[in-house]
Amino acid sequence: ALALTDHDAVYGAVRFVRAAREYGVQPILGAELTVSGGPIAGHHHLTLLVENQTGWHNLCYLISRARHAAPKGQAWLLFDELVGCTDGLIALSGCRQGALSRALAGRGGRDQALSIARKFLELFSHEHLWIELQRHYLPQDRMLIPRLAALADYLNLGCVATNNVHYATQDRYRLQDVLVCIRHLAPLDKATHLRRLNSEYYLKSPAEMTSLFADYPRAISNTQALAERC
């Protein structure tokens, strides 16, 4: 199975589904939404996976609302827009820009993260909210992953291991850096703040992911459980 979760859009859904079926891969649809307000200041990311037809309808509606709320070419979803529009959707807590990760890595700490998680639970329930673990060999990983896992245990939530994929193979990271700089009209030598810190953001194999999360085997097995639900 493979999920496509573009930022605030589902533009590639049709081509993705056709290609996945051609190669015998189960396609999972979703999006990484930019959410504004709510449990944490500023914008944060929330990944939603489509479980069924109702979820697809709700995801498309939420993306439309996010586009409507922002200037052309941008999107941010007001947190309150999620109320009543989460049926059929599975929520992942998000990458390092997710509300929970930002709280745990910031001054808010565990208390703020607990408050945020409980607000998400009101929207999604225990069966539809999962704590996302990502390991890209970044300085904060050693601190953040155990804290996220402990939070999940405390709230009786499941963890799921993911990789923040932005290119297919590891050697494509240089091309992605160039494309990002083109997008922002910035030269490579002055775009350190725009580029990713390493080349770990590629599509890792099942064996690589299993090795990467050997200390959290349930987070790997849960990926299969989620795939079967979508």
Coordinates of N, CA and C in Angstrom, one line a residue:
A1 N 0.8 -1.2 0.0 CA 0.0 0.0 0.0 C 0.9 1.2 0.0
L2 N 0.3 2.3 -0.5 CA 1.1 3.6 -0.6 C 0.1 4.7 -0.5
A3 N 0.4 5.7 0.4 CA -0.5 6.8 0.5 C 0.1 8.1 -0.1
L4 N -0.8 8.9 -0.7 CA -0.4 10.2 -1.3 C -1.0 11.2 -0.5
T5 N -0.2 12.1 0.2 CA -0.8 13.1 1.1 C -0.1 14.4 0.7
D6 N -0.5 15.0 -0.4 CA 0.0 16.3 -0.8 C -0.5 17.4 0.2
H7 N 0.2 18.5 0.2 CA -0.1 19.6 1.0 C -1.4 20.3 0.5
D8 N -2.5 20.3 1.3 CA -3.7 21.1 1.0 C -4.3 20.8 -0.4
A9 N -4.1 19.6 -0.9 CA -4.6 19.3 -2.2 C -4.7 17.8 -2.5
V10 N -5.5 17.5 -3.5 CA -5.6 16.1 -4.0 C -5.5 16.1 -5.5
Y11 N -4.7 17.0 -6.0 CA -4.6 17.2 -7.5 C -4.1 15.9 -8.2
G12 N -3.2 15.1 -7.5 CA -2.6 13.9 -8.2 C -3.4 12.7 -7.9
A13 N -4.6 12.8 -7.4 CA -5.4 11.6 -6.9 C -5.6 10.6 -8.1
V14 N -6.2 11.1 -9.2 CA -6.6 10.2 -10.3 C -5.4 9.5 -10.9
R15 N -4.3 10.2 -11.2 CA -3.1 9.6 -11.8 C -2.5 8.6 -10.8
F16 N -2.5 9.0 -9.5 CA -2.0 8.1 -8.5 C -2.7 6.8 -8.4
V17 N -4.0 6.9 -8.4 CA -4.9 5.6 -8.2 C -4.6 4.7 -9.5
R18 N -4.6 5.3 -10.7 CA -4.4 4.6 -11.9 C -3.0 3.9 -11.9
A19 N -2.0 4.6 -11.5 CA -0.7 4.0 -11.5 C -0.5 2.9 -10.4
A20 N -1.1 3.2 -9.2 CA -1.0 2.2 -8.2 C -1.7 0.9 -8.6
R21 N -2.9 1.0 -9.2 CA -3.6 -0.2 -9.6 C -2.8 -0.9 -10.7
E22 N -2.1 -0.2 -11.6 CA -1.4 -0.8 -12.7 C -0.2 -1.7 -12.1
Y23 N 0.3 -1.2 -11.0 CA 1.5 -2.0 -10.4 C 1.1 -2.8 -9.2
G24 N -0.2 -3.0 -9.0 CA -0.7 -3.9 -7.9 C -0.5 -3.4 -6.5
V25 N -0.5 -2.0 -6.4 CA -0.3 -1.4 -5.1 C -1.7 -0.8 -4.6
Q26 N -2.0 -1.0 -3.4 CA -3.2 -0.4 -2.9 C -3.0 1.1 -2.7
P27 N -3.8 2.0 -3.4 CA -3.7 3.4 -3.2 C -4.5 3.9 -2.0
I28 N -3.9 4.7 -1.2 CA -4.5 5.4 0.0 C -4.5 6.9 -0.3
L29 N -5.7 7.5 -0.3 CA -5.8 8.9 -0.5 C -5.8 9.7 0.8
G30 N -5.3 10.9 0.7 CA -5.3 11.8 1.9 C -4.7 13.1 1.5
A31 N -4.4 13.9 2.6 CA -3.8 15.2 2.4 C -3.2 15.7 3.7
E32 N -2.1 16.5 3.6 CA -1.6 17.1 4.8 C -2.1 18.5 4.8
L33 N -3.0 18.8 5.8 CA -3.6 20.1 5.8 C -2.8 21.1 6.7
T34 N -2.9 22.3 6.3 CA -2.3 23.4 7.1 C -3.5 24.0 7.9
V35 N -3.4 23.8 9.2 CA -4.5 24.2 10.1 C -4.1 25.5 10.8
S36 N -5.0 26.4 10.9 CA -4.7 27.7 11.6 C -5.6 27.8 12.9
G37 N -4.9 28.2 13.9 CA -5.7 28.5 15.2 C -5.9 27.2 15.9
G38 N -6.9 27.3 16.9 CA -7.2 26.1 17.6 C -6.3 25.9 18.8
P39 N -5.7 24.7 18.9 CA -5.0 24.3 20.2 C -3.6 24.9 20.3
I40 N -3.1 25.5 19.2 CA -1.7 26.0 19.2 C -1.6 27.2 18.3
A41 N -0.8 28.2 18.7 CA -0.7 29.4 17.9 C -0.1 29.2 16.6
G42 N -0.5 30.0 15.6 CA 0.1 29.9 14.3 C -0.5 28.7 13.5
H43 N 0.2 28.3 12.4 CA -0.2 27.3 11.5 C 0.5 25.9 12.0
H44 N -0.2 24.8 11.8 CA 0.4 23.5 12.1 C -0.2 22.5 11.1
H45 N 0.5 21.4 10.9 CA 0.1 20.4 9.9 C -0.6 19.3 10.5
L46 N -1.6 18.8 9.8 CA -2.4 17.6 10.2 C -2.6 16.7 9.0
T47 N -2.2 15.5 9.1 CA -2.4 14.5 8.0 C -3.7 13.7 8.2
L48 N -4.5 13.7 7.1 CA -5.7 13.0 7.1 C -5.7 11.9 6.0
L49 N -6.1 10.7 6.4 CA -6.2 9.6 5.4 C -7.7 9.3 5.2
V50 N -8.0 9.0 4.0 CA -9.4 8.7 3.6 C -9.7 7.2 3.9
E51 N -10.7 7.0 4.8 CA -11.1 5.6 5.1 C -12.2 5.1 4.2
N52 N -13.1 5.9 3.8 CA -14.2 5.5 3.0 C -14.8 6.7 2.2
Q53 N -15.9 6.5 1.5 CA -16.5 7.5 0.7 C -16.8 8.8 1.4
T54 N -17.4 8.6 2.6 CA -17.7 9.8 3.5 C -16.4 10.6 3.8
G55 N -15.3 9.9 4.0 CA -14.1 10.6 4.3 C -13.6 11.4 3.1
W56 N -13.7 10.8 1.9 CA -13.3 11.5 0.7 C -14.1 12.8 0.6
H57 N -15.4 12.7 0.8 CA -16.3 13.9 0.7 C -15.8 14.9 1.7
N58 N -15.6 14.5 2.9 CA -15.2 15.5 4.0 C -13.8 16.1 3.7
L59 N -12.9 15.3 3.2 CA -11.5 15.8 2.9 C -11.6 16.9 1.8
C60 N -12.4 16.6 0.7 CA -12.5 17.6 -0.3 C -13.1 18.8 0.1
Y61 N -14.1 18.7 1.0 CA -14.8 19.9 1.6 C -13.8 20.7 2.4
L62 N -13.0 20.0 3.3 CA -12.1 20.7 4.1 C -11.0 21.5 3.3
I63 N -10.5 20.8 2.2 CA -9.6 21.5 1.4 C -10.2 22.7 0.7
S64 N -11.4 22.6 0.3 CA -12.1 23.7 -0.3 C -12.2 24.9 0.7
R65 N -12.5 24.6 1.9 CA -12.6 25.6 2.9 C -11.3 26.3 3.2
A66 N -10.2 25.4 3.2 CA -8.9 25.9 3.4 C -8.4 26.9 2.3
R67 N -8.8 26.5 1.1 CA -8.4 27.4 0.0 C -9.2 28.7 0.0
H68 N -10.4 28.6 0.4 CA -11.3 29.8 0.4 C -10.8 30.8 1.5
A69 N -10.2 30.3 2.6 CA -9.8 31.1 3.7 C -8.5 31.8 3.4
A70 N -7.8 31.5 2.4 CA -6.4 32.0 2.2 C -6.3 32.7 0.8
P71 N -5.3 33.5 0.6 CA -5.1 34.1 -0.7 C -4.8 33.1 -1.7
K72 N -5.0 33.4 -3.0 CA -4.9 32.5 -4.1 C -3.5 31.8 -4.0
G73 N -3.4 30.5 -4.2 CA -2.2 29.8 -4.2 C -1.8 29.3 -2.8
Q74 N -2.5 29.7 -1.8 CA -2.2 29.3 -0.4 C -3.5 28.6 0.2
A75 N -3.3 28.0 1.4 CA -4.4 27.4 2.1 C -4.1 27.3 3.5
W76 N -5.1 27.6 4.3 CA -5.1 27.3 5.8 C -6.5 27.1 6.3
L77 N -6.7 26.0 7.0 CA -8.0 25.6 7.4 C -8.1 26.0 8.9
L78 N -9.2 26.8 9.1 CA -9.5 27.2 10.5 C -9.8 26.0 11.3
F79 N -9.3 25.8 12.5 CA -9.4 24.6 13.3 C -10.9 24.3 13.5
D80 N -11.7 25.3 13.7 CA -13.2 25.1 14.0 C -13.9 24.4 12.8
E81 N -13.3 24.5 11.6 CA -13.9 23.9 10.4 C -13.9 22.4 10.5
L82 N -13.1 21.9 11.3 CA -13.0 20.4 11.4 C -14.2 19.8 12.1
V83 N -14.9 20.6 12.9 CA -16.0 20.2 13.7 C -17.1 19.7 12.8
G84 N -17.6 18.4 12.9 CA -18.6 17.9 12.1 C -18.2 17.4 10.8
C85 N -16.9 17.4 10.5 CA -16.4 17.0 9.2 C -15.3 16.0 9.2
T86 N -15.3 15.2 10.2 CA -14.2 14.2 10.4 C -14.6 12.8 10.2
D87 N -15.9 12.5 9.9 CA -16.3 11.1 9.7 C -15.6 10.5 8.5
G88 N -15.2 9.3 8.6 CA -14.5 8.6 7.5 C -13.1 9.0 7.3
L89 N -12.5 9.8 8.2 CA -11.1 10.2 8.1 C -10.3 9.7 9.3
I90 N -9.1 9.3 9.0 CA -8.1 8.9 10.0 C -7.1 10.0 10.1
A91 N -6.9 10.5 11.3 CA -6.0 11.6 11.5 C -4.6 11.1 12.1
L92 N -3.5 11.5 11.5 CA -2.2 11.3 12.0 C -1.7 12.6 12.6
S93 N -1.0 12.5 13.7 CA -0.6 13.7 14.4 C 0.3 14.7 13.7
G94 N 0.9 14.2 12.6 CA 1.6 15.1 11.8 C 3.2 15.0 11.9
C95 N 3.8 15.7 11.1 CA 5.3 15.8 11.1 C 5.8 16.7 12.2
R96 N 7.0 17.1 12.1 CA 7.6 18.0 13.1 C 6.8 19.3 13.2
Q97 N 6.1 19.6 12.1 CA 5.2 20.8 12.1 C 3.8 20.6 12.6
G98 N 3.6 19.3 13.1 CA 2.3 19.0 13.7 C 2.2 19.7 15.1
A99 N 0.9 19.9 15.5 CA 0.7 20.6 16.8 C 1.3 19.9 17.9
L100 N 1.2 18.5 18.0 CA 1.8 17.8 19.1 C 3.3 17.9 19.2
S101 N 3.9 17.7 18.0 CA 5.4 17.8 18.0 C 5.9 19.1 18.4
R102 N 5.2 20.2 17.9 CA 5.6 21.5 18.2 C 5.5 21.8 19.7
A103 N 4.4 21.3 20.3 CA 4.2 21.5 21.7 C 5.3 20.8 22.5
L104 N 5.6 19.5 22.2 CA 6.6 18.8 22.9 C 8.0 19.3 22.8
A105 N 8.2 19.9 21.6 CA 9.6 20.5 21.4 C 9.7 21.9 21.9
G106 N 8.6 22.5 22.3 CA 8.6 23.9 22.7 C 8.4 24.1 24.2
R107 N 8.0 25.3 24.5 CA 7.8 25.6 26.0 C 6.6 25.0 26.6
G108 N 5.6 24.7 25.7 CA 4.4 24.1 26.2 C 4.6 22.7 26.8
G109 N 5.5 21.9 26.3 CA 5.8 20.6 26.8 C 4.6 19.7 26.9
R110 N 4.7 18.7 27.8 CA 3.8 17.6 27.9 C 2.4 18.1 28.2
D111 N 2.2 19.1 29.1 CA 0.9 19.6 29.5 C 0.1 20.1 28.3
Q112 N 0.8 20.9 27.5 CA 0.2 21.5 26.3 C -0.1 20.4 25.3
A113 N 0.8 19.5 25.1 CA 0.6 18.4 24.2 C -0.6 17.5 24.6
L114 N -0.8 17.3 25.9 CA -2.0 16.5 26.3 C -3.3 17.3 26.0
S115 N -3.2 18.6 26.3 CA -4.4 19.4 26.0 C -4.8 19.3 24.5
I116 N -3.8 19.4 23.6 CA -4.0 19.4 22.2 C -4.5 18.0 21.8
A117 N -3.9 16.9 22.3 CA -4.4 15.6 21.9 C -5.8 15.4 22.3
R118 N -6.2 15.9 23.5 CA -7.6 15.7 23.9 C -8.6 16.4 23.0
K119 N -8.2 17.6 22.5 CA -9.0 18.3 21.6 C -9.2 17.5 20.3
F120 N -8.1 16.9 19.8 CA -8.2 16.1 18.6 C -9.0 14.8 18.9
L121 N -8.9 14.3 20.1 CA -9.7 13.1 20.4 C -11.2 13.5 20.3
E122 N -11.6 14.6 20.7 CA -13.0 15.1 20.7 C -13.5 15.1 19.2
L123 N -12.6 15.3 18.3 CA -12.9 15.4 16.9 C -12.9 14.0 16.2
F124 N -11.9 13.2 16.6 CA -11.6 12.0 15.8 C -11.9 10.6 16.6
S125 N -11.9 10.6 17.9 CA -12.0 9.4 18.7 C -10.7 8.6 18.7
H126 N -10.7 7.6 19.6 CA -9.5 6.8 19.7 C -9.2 5.9 18.5
E127 N -10.3 5.5 17.8 CA -10.1 4.6 16.6 C -9.6 5.4 15.4
H128 N -9.7 6.7 15.4 CA -9.4 7.5 14.2 C -8.3 8.5 14.5
L129 N -7.6 8.5 15.6 CA -6.5 9.4 15.9 C -5.2 8.5 16.2
W130 N -4.1 8.8 15.5 CA -2.9 8.0 15.6 C -1.7 9.0 15.8
I131 N -0.8 8.6 16.7 CA 0.4 9.4 16.9 C 1.5 9.0 15.9
E132 N 1.9 9.9 15.2 CA 2.9 9.7 14.0 C 4.3 9.8 14.5
L133 N 5.1 8.7 14.2 CA 6.5 8.7 14.6 C 7.3 8.8 13.3
Q134 N 8.3 9.8 13.2 CA 9.2 9.9 12.1 C 10.6 10.0 12.6
R135 N 11.5 9.4 11.9 CA 12.9 9.4 12.2 C 13.8 9.7 11.0
H136 N 14.3 11.0 11.0 CA 15.1 11.4 9.9 C 16.5 11.8 10.3
Y137 N 16.9 11.3 11.4 CA 18.2 11.5 12.0 C 18.5 13.0 12.2
L138 N 17.5 13.7 12.7 CA 17.6 15.1 13.1 C 17.9 15.3 14.6
P139 N 18.5 16.4 15.0 CA 18.9 16.6 16.3 C 17.8 16.3 17.4
Q140 N 16.5 16.7 17.1 CA 15.5 16.5 18.1 C 14.8 15.2 18.1
D141 N 15.2 14.3 17.2 CA 14.5 13.0 17.1 C 14.6 12.2 18.4
R142 N 15.8 12.2 19.0 CA 16.0 11.4 20.2 C 15.1 11.9 21.4
M143 N 14.8 13.1 21.4 CA 13.9 13.7 22.4 C 12.4 13.5 22.0
L144 N 12.1 13.8 20.8 CA 10.7 13.9 20.3 C 10.0 12.5 20.3
I145 N 10.7 11.5 19.7 CA 10.0 10.2 19.5 C 9.6 9.6 20.8
P146 N 10.5 9.5 21.8 CA 10.1 8.9 23.1 C 8.9 9.7 23.7
R147 N 8.9 11.0 23.6 CA 7.8 11.8 24.2 C 6.5 11.5 23.5
L148 N 6.6 11.4 22.2 CA 5.3 11.1 21.4 C 4.8 9.7 21.8
A149 N 5.7 8.8 21.9 CA 5.3 7.4 22.2 C 4.7 7.3 23.6
A150 N 5.3 8.1 24.6 CA 4.8 8.1 25.9 C 3.4 8.8 26.0
L151 N 3.3 9.8 25.2 CA 2.0 10.5 25.1 C 0.9 9.5 24.6
A152 N 1.3 8.8 23.6 CA 0.3 7.8 23.0 C -0.1 6.7 24.1
D153 N 0.9 6.2 24.8 CA 0.6 5.2 25.9 C -0.3 5.8 26.9
Y154 N 0.0 7.0 27.3 CA -0.8 7.7 28.4 C -2.3 7.8 28.0
L155 N -2.5 8.1 26.7 CA -3.9 8.4 26.2 C -4.5 7.1 25.6
N156 N -3.7 6.0 25.6 CA -4.2 4.8 25.0 C -4.5 4.9 23.5
L157 N -3.5 5.6 22.9 CA -3.6 5.8 21.4 C -2.5 4.9 20.7
G158 N -2.7 4.6 19.5 CA -1.7 3.8 18.7 C -0.7 4.7 18.1
C159 N 0.5 4.2 17.9 CA 1.5 4.9 17.1 C 1.7 4.3 15.7
V160 N 2.1 5.1 14.8 CA 2.3 4.6 13.4 C 3.6 5.2 12.9
A161 N 4.4 4.4 12.3 CA 5.7 4.9 11.7 C 5.5 5.4 10.3
T162 N 6.0 6.6 10.0 CA 5.9 7.1 8.7 C 7.2 7.7 8.3
N163 N 7.3 8.0 7.0 CA 8.5 8.8 6.5 C 8.0 10.0 5.8
N164 N 8.6 11.1 6.0 CA 8.2 12.4 5.3 C 8.8 12.4 3.9
V165 N 8.1 11.8 3.0 CA 8.7 11.5 1.7 C 8.5 12.8 0.7
H166 N 9.6 13.2 0.2 CA 9.6 14.3 -0.8 C 10.3 14.0 -2.1
Y167 N 10.9 12.8 -2.2 CA 11.5 12.3 -3.4 C 11.6 10.8 -3.4
A168 N 11.6 10.2 -4.5 CA 11.5 8.7 -4.6 C 12.7 8.0 -4.1
T169 N 13.9 8.4 -4.5 CA 15.1 7.7 -4.1 C 16.1 8.7 -3.5
Q170 N 17.0 8.2 -2.7 CA 17.9 9.1 -1.9 C 18.7 10.0 -2.7
D171 N 19.1 9.6 -3.9 CA 20.0 10.5 -4.7 C 19.3 11.6 -5.3
R172 N 17.9 11.7 -5.2 CA 17.2 12.8 -5.7 C 17.1 14.0 -4.8
Y173 N 17.7 13.9 -3.7 CA 17.6 15.0 -2.7 C 18.2 16.3 -3.3
R174 N 19.3 16.2 -4.1 CA 19.9 17.4 -4.8 C 18.9 18.0 -5.7
L175 N 18.2 17.2 -6.5 CA 17.2 17.8 -7.4 C 16.1 18.5 -6.6
Q176 N 15.7 17.9 -5.5 CA 14.6 18.6 -4.7 C 15.1 19.9 -4.2
D177 N 16.4 20.0 -3.8 CA 16.9 21.2 -3.3 C 16.8 22.3 -4.4
V178 N 17.2 21.9 -5.6 CA 17.2 22.9 -6.7 C 15.8 23.3 -7.0
L179 N 14.8 22.4 -7.0 CA 13.4 22.8 -7.3 C 12.9 23.7 -6.2
V180 N 13.2 23.5 -5.0 CA 12.8 24.3 -3.9 C 13.3 25.7 -4.1
C181 N 14.6 25.8 -4.4 CA 15.2 27.1 -4.6 C 14.6 27.9 -5.8
I182 N 14.3 27.1 -6.9 CA 13.6 27.7 -8.0 C 12.3 28.3 -7.6
R183 N 11.5 27.5 -6.8 CA 10.2 28.0 -6.3 C 10.3 29.3 -5.5
H184 N 11.3 29.4 -4.7 CA 11.5 30.6 -3.9 C 12.4 31.6 -4.5
L185 N 12.9 31.4 -5.7 CA 13.8 32.4 -6.4 C 15.0 32.7 -5.5
A186 N 15.6 31.6 -5.0 CA 16.7 31.8 -4.1 C 17.9 31.0 -4.6
P187 N 19.1 31.5 -4.6 CA 20.3 30.7 -5.0 C 20.6 29.6 -3.9
L188 N 21.2 28.5 -4.3 CA 21.4 27.4 -3.4 C 22.3 27.8 -2.2
D189 N 23.3 28.6 -2.4 CA 24.2 28.9 -1.3 C 23.6 29.9 -0.3
K190 N 22.4 30.4 -0.6 CA 21.8 31.3 0.3 C 20.4 30.8 0.8
A191 N 20.2 29.4 0.6 CA 18.9 28.9 0.9 C 18.9 27.8 1.9
T192 N 19.9 27.8 2.8 CA 20.0 26.8 3.8 C 18.7 26.7 4.6
H193 N 18.0 27.8 4.9 CA 16.8 27.8 5.7 C 15.6 27.2 4.9
L194 N 15.7 27.0 3.6 CA 14.7 26.5 2.8 C 14.9 25.0 2.6
R195 N 16.1 24.5 2.6 CA 16.4 23.1 2.2 C 16.4 22.2 3.4
R196 N 16.1 21.0 3.2 CA 16.1 20.0 4.3 C 17.5 19.6 4.7
L197 N 17.7 19.2 6.0 CA 19.0 19.1 6.6 C 19.8 17.9 6.1
N198 N 19.1 16.9 5.5 CA 19.8 15.7 5.0 C 19.0 15.0 3.9
S199 N 19.4 13.8 3.5 CA 18.8 13.2 2.3 C 17.9 12.0 2.8
E200 N 17.3 12.1 4.0 CA 16.5 11.0 4.5 C 15.0 11.0 4.1
Y201 N 14.7 12.0 3.3 CA 13.2 12.2 3.0 C 12.9 11.5 1.7
Y202 N 13.3 10.2 1.6 CA 13.0 9.4 0.4 C 12.1 8.3 0.7
L203 N 11.5 7.6 -0.3 CA 10.6 6.5 0.0 C 11.3 5.3 0.4
K204 N 11.3 5.0 1.7 CA 12.1 3.9 2.2 C 11.3 2.6 2.0
S205 N 12.1 1.5 1.9 CA 11.4 0.2 1.7 C 10.9 -0.4 3.0
P206 N 10.0 -1.4 3.0 CA 9.6 -2.0 4.3 C 10.7 -2.4 5.2
A207 N 11.7 -3.0 4.6 CA 12.9 -3.5 5.4 C 13.6 -2.3 6.0
E208 N 13.8 -1.2 5.3 CA 14.4 -0.1 5.9 C 13.6 0.5 7.0
M209 N 12.3 0.6 6.8 CA 11.4 1.2 7.9 C 11.4 0.3 9.1
T210 N 11.4 -1.0 8.9 CA 11.4 -2.0 10.0 C 12.7 -1.8 10.8
S211 N 13.8 -1.7 10.1 CA 15.1 -1.5 10.8 C 15.1 -0.1 11.5
L212 N 14.6 0.9 10.9 CA 14.6 2.2 11.4 C 13.8 2.3 12.7
F213 N 12.7 1.5 12.8 CA 11.9 1.6 14.0 C 11.9 0.2 14.8
A214 N 13.1 -0.4 14.8 CA 13.2 -1.7 15.5 C 12.8 -1.5 17.0
D215 N 12.9 -0.3 17.6 CA 12.6 -0.1 19.0 C 11.1 0.2 19.2
Y216 N 10.3 0.3 18.0 CA 8.9 0.5 18.1 C 8.2 -0.4 17.1
P217 N 8.3 -1.7 17.2 CA 7.8 -2.6 16.2 C 6.3 -2.5 16.0
R218 N 5.5 -2.1 17.1 CA 4.1 -2.0 16.9 C 3.8 -0.8 15.9
A219 N 4.6 0.2 15.9 CA 4.4 1.3 15.0 C 4.5 0.9 13.6
I220 N 5.3 -0.1 13.3 CA 5.4 -0.7 11.9 C 4.2 -1.6 11.6
S221 N 3.8 -2.5 12.5 CA 2.6 -3.3 12.2 C 1.4 -2.5 12.1
N222 N 1.3 -1.4 12.8 CA 0.1 -0.6 12.7 C -0.1 0.0 11.3
T223 N 1.0 0.2 10.6 CA 0.8 0.7 9.2 C 0.0 -0.2 8.4
Q224 N 0.2 -1.5 8.5 CA -0.6 -2.5 7.8 C -2.1 -2.5 8.3
A225 N -2.3 -2.3 9.5 CA -3.6 -2.2 10.1 C -4.4 -1.0 9.5
L226 N -3.7 0.1 9.4 CA -4.4 1.3 8.8 C -4.6 1.1 7.3
A227 N -3.7 0.5 6.6 CA -3.9 0.3 5.2 C -5.1 -0.6 4.9
E228 N -5.3 -1.6 5.8 CA -6.5 -2.4 5.6 C -7.8 -1.7 5.8
R229 N -7.8 -0.7 6.6 CA -9.0 0.1 6.9 C -9.3 1.1 5.8
C230 N -8.3 1.5 5.0 CA -8.6 2.5 4.0 C -9.1 1.9 2.7

